[in-house]
mmCIF file of C-alpha atoms in Angstrom:
data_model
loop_
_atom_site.group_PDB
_atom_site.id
_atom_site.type_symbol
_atom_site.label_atom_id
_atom_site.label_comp_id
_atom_site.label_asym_id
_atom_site.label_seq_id
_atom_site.Cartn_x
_atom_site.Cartn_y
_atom_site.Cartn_z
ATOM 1 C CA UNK A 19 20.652 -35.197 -0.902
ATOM 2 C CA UNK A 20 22.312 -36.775 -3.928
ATOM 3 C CA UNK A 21 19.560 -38.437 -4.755
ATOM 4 C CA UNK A 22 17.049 -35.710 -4.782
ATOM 5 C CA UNK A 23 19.581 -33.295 -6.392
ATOM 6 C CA UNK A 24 19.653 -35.570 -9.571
ATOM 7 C CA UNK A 25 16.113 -36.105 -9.875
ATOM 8 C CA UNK A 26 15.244 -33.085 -9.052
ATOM 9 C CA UNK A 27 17.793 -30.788 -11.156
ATOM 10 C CA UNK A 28 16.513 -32.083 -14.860
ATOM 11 C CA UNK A 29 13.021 -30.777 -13.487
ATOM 12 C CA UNK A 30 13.532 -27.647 -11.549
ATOM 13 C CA UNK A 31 11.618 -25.794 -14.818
ATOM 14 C CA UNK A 32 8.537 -27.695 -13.154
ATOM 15 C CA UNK A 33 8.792 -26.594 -9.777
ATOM 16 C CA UNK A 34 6.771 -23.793 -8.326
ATOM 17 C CA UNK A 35 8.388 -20.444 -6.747
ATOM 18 C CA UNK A 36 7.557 -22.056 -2.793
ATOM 19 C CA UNK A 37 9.216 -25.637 -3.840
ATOM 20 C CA UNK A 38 11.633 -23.776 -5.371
ATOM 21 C CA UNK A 39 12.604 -22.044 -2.649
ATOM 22 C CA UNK A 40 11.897 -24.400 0.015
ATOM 23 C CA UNK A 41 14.395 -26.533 -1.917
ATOM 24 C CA UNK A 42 17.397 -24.392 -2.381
ATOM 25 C CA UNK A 43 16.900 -23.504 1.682
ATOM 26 C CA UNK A 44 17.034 -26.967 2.425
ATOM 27 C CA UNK A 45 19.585 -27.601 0.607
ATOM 28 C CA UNK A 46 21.482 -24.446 1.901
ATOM 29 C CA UNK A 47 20.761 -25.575 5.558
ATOM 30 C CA UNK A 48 22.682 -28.949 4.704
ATOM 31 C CA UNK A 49 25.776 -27.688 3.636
ATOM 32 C CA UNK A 50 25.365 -29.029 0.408
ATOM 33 C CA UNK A 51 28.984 -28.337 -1.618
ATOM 34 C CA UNK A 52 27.725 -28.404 -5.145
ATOM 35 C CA UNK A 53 27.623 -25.019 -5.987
ATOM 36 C CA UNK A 54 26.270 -25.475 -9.486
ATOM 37 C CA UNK A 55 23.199 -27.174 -8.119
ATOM 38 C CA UNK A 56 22.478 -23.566 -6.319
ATOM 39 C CA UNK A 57 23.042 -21.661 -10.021
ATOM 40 C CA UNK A 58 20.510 -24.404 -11.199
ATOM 41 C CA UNK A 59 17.657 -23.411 -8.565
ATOM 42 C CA UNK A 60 18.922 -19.767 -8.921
ATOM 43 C CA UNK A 61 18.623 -20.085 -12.911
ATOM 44 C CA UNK A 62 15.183 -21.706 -12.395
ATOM 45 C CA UNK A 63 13.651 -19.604 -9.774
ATOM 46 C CA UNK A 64 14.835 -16.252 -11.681
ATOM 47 C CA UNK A 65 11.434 -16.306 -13.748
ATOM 48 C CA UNK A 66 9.406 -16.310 -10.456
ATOM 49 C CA UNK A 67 10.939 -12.905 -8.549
ATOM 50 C CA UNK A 68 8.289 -10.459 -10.113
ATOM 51 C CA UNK A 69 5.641 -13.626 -8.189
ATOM 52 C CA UNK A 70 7.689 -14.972 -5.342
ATOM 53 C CA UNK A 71 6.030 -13.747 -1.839
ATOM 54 C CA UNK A 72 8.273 -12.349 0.971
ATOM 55 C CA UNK A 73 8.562 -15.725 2.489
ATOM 56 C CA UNK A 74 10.085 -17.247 -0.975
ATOM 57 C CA UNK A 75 11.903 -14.213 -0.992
ATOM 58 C CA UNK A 76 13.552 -14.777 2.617
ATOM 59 C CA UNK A 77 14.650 -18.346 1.980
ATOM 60 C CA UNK A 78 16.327 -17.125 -1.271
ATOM 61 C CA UNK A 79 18.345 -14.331 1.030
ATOM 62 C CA UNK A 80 19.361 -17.098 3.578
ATOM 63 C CA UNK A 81 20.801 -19.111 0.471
ATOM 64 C CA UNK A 82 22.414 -16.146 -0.908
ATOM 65 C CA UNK A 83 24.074 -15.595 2.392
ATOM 66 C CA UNK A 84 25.138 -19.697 1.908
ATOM 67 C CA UNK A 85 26.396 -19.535 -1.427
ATOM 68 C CA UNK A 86 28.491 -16.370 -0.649
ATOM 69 C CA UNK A 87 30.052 -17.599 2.094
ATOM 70 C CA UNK A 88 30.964 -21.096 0.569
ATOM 71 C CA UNK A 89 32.161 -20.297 -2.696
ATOM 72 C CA UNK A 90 33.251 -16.242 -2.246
ATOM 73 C CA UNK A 91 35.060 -16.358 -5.300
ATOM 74 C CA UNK A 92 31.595 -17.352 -7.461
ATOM 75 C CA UNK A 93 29.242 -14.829 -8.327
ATOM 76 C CA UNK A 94 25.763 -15.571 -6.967
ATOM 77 C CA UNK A 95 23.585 -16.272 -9.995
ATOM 78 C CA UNK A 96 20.879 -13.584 -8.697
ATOM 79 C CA UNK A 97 22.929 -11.144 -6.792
ATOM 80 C CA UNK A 98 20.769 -8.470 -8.895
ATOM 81 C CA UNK A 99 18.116 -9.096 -6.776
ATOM 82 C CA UNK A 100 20.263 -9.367 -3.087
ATOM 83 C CA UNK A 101 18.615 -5.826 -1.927
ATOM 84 C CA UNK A 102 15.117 -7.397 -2.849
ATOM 85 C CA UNK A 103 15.885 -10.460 -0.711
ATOM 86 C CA UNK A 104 17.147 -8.724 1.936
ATOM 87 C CA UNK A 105 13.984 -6.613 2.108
ATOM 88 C CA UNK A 106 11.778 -9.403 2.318
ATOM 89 C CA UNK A 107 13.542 -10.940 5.163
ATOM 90 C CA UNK A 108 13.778 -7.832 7.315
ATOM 91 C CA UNK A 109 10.105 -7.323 6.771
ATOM 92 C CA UNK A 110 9.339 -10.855 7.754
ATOM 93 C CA UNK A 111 7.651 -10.868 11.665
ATOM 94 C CA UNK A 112 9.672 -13.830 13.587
ATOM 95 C CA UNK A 113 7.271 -16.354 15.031
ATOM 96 C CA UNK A 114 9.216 -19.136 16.841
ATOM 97 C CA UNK A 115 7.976 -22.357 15.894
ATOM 98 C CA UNK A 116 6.688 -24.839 19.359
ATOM 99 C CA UNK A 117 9.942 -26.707 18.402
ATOM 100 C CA UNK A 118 12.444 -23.775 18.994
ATOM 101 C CA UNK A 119 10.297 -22.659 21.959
ATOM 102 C CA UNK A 120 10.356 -26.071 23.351
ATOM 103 C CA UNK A 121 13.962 -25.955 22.988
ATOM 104 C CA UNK A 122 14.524 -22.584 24.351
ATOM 105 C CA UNK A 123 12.737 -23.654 27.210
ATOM 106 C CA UNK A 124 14.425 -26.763 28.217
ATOM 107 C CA UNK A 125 18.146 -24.413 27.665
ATOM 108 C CA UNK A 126 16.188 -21.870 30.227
ATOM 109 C CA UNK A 127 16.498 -25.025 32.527
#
């Protein structure tokens, strides 16, 4: 993840609102401890709300809910827009993937 946070950080202004916000989930789901890496996607994905669909929109609640709970004393860089996040991943329709039913199935065993 180092590696892709370096290249990728100088170039975020490139990247569109999906890559965007696939990154900063991905990056949420590892862990990752470099909390100004988050303010960068934040910073760069802030021109894309008015655009972002309610998927992009879910991914950035899930790494609001990261960031908050890693670094509670930082201010999320978008936490203007938490209620709109939150929206969009209430409204979102669960589908399992064949992956997480394939492992709900074998711990039904």
């Amino acid at each position: 993840f180092d590696a892709i946070a370096g290249a990728g950080q100088p170039r975020l202004g490139e990247f569109t609102p999906q890559e965007l916000s696939i990154m900063a989930w991905a990056f949420a789901c590892s862990d990752w401890k470099k909390p100004e890496f988050f303010v960068a996607l934040a910073d760069a994905s802030a021109r894309w709300l008015d655009t972002m669909n309610d998927d992009e929109l879910s991914q950035l609640h899930l790494v609001s809910l990261h960031f908050r709970l890693a670094w509670p004393e930082l201010r999320f860089p978008l936490s203007h827009c938490l209620r709109k996040f939150q929206s969009a991943y209430q409204s979102e329709e669960f589908k399992p993937s064949r992956f997480q039913r394939d492992v709900a199935a074998a711990l039904d065993r």
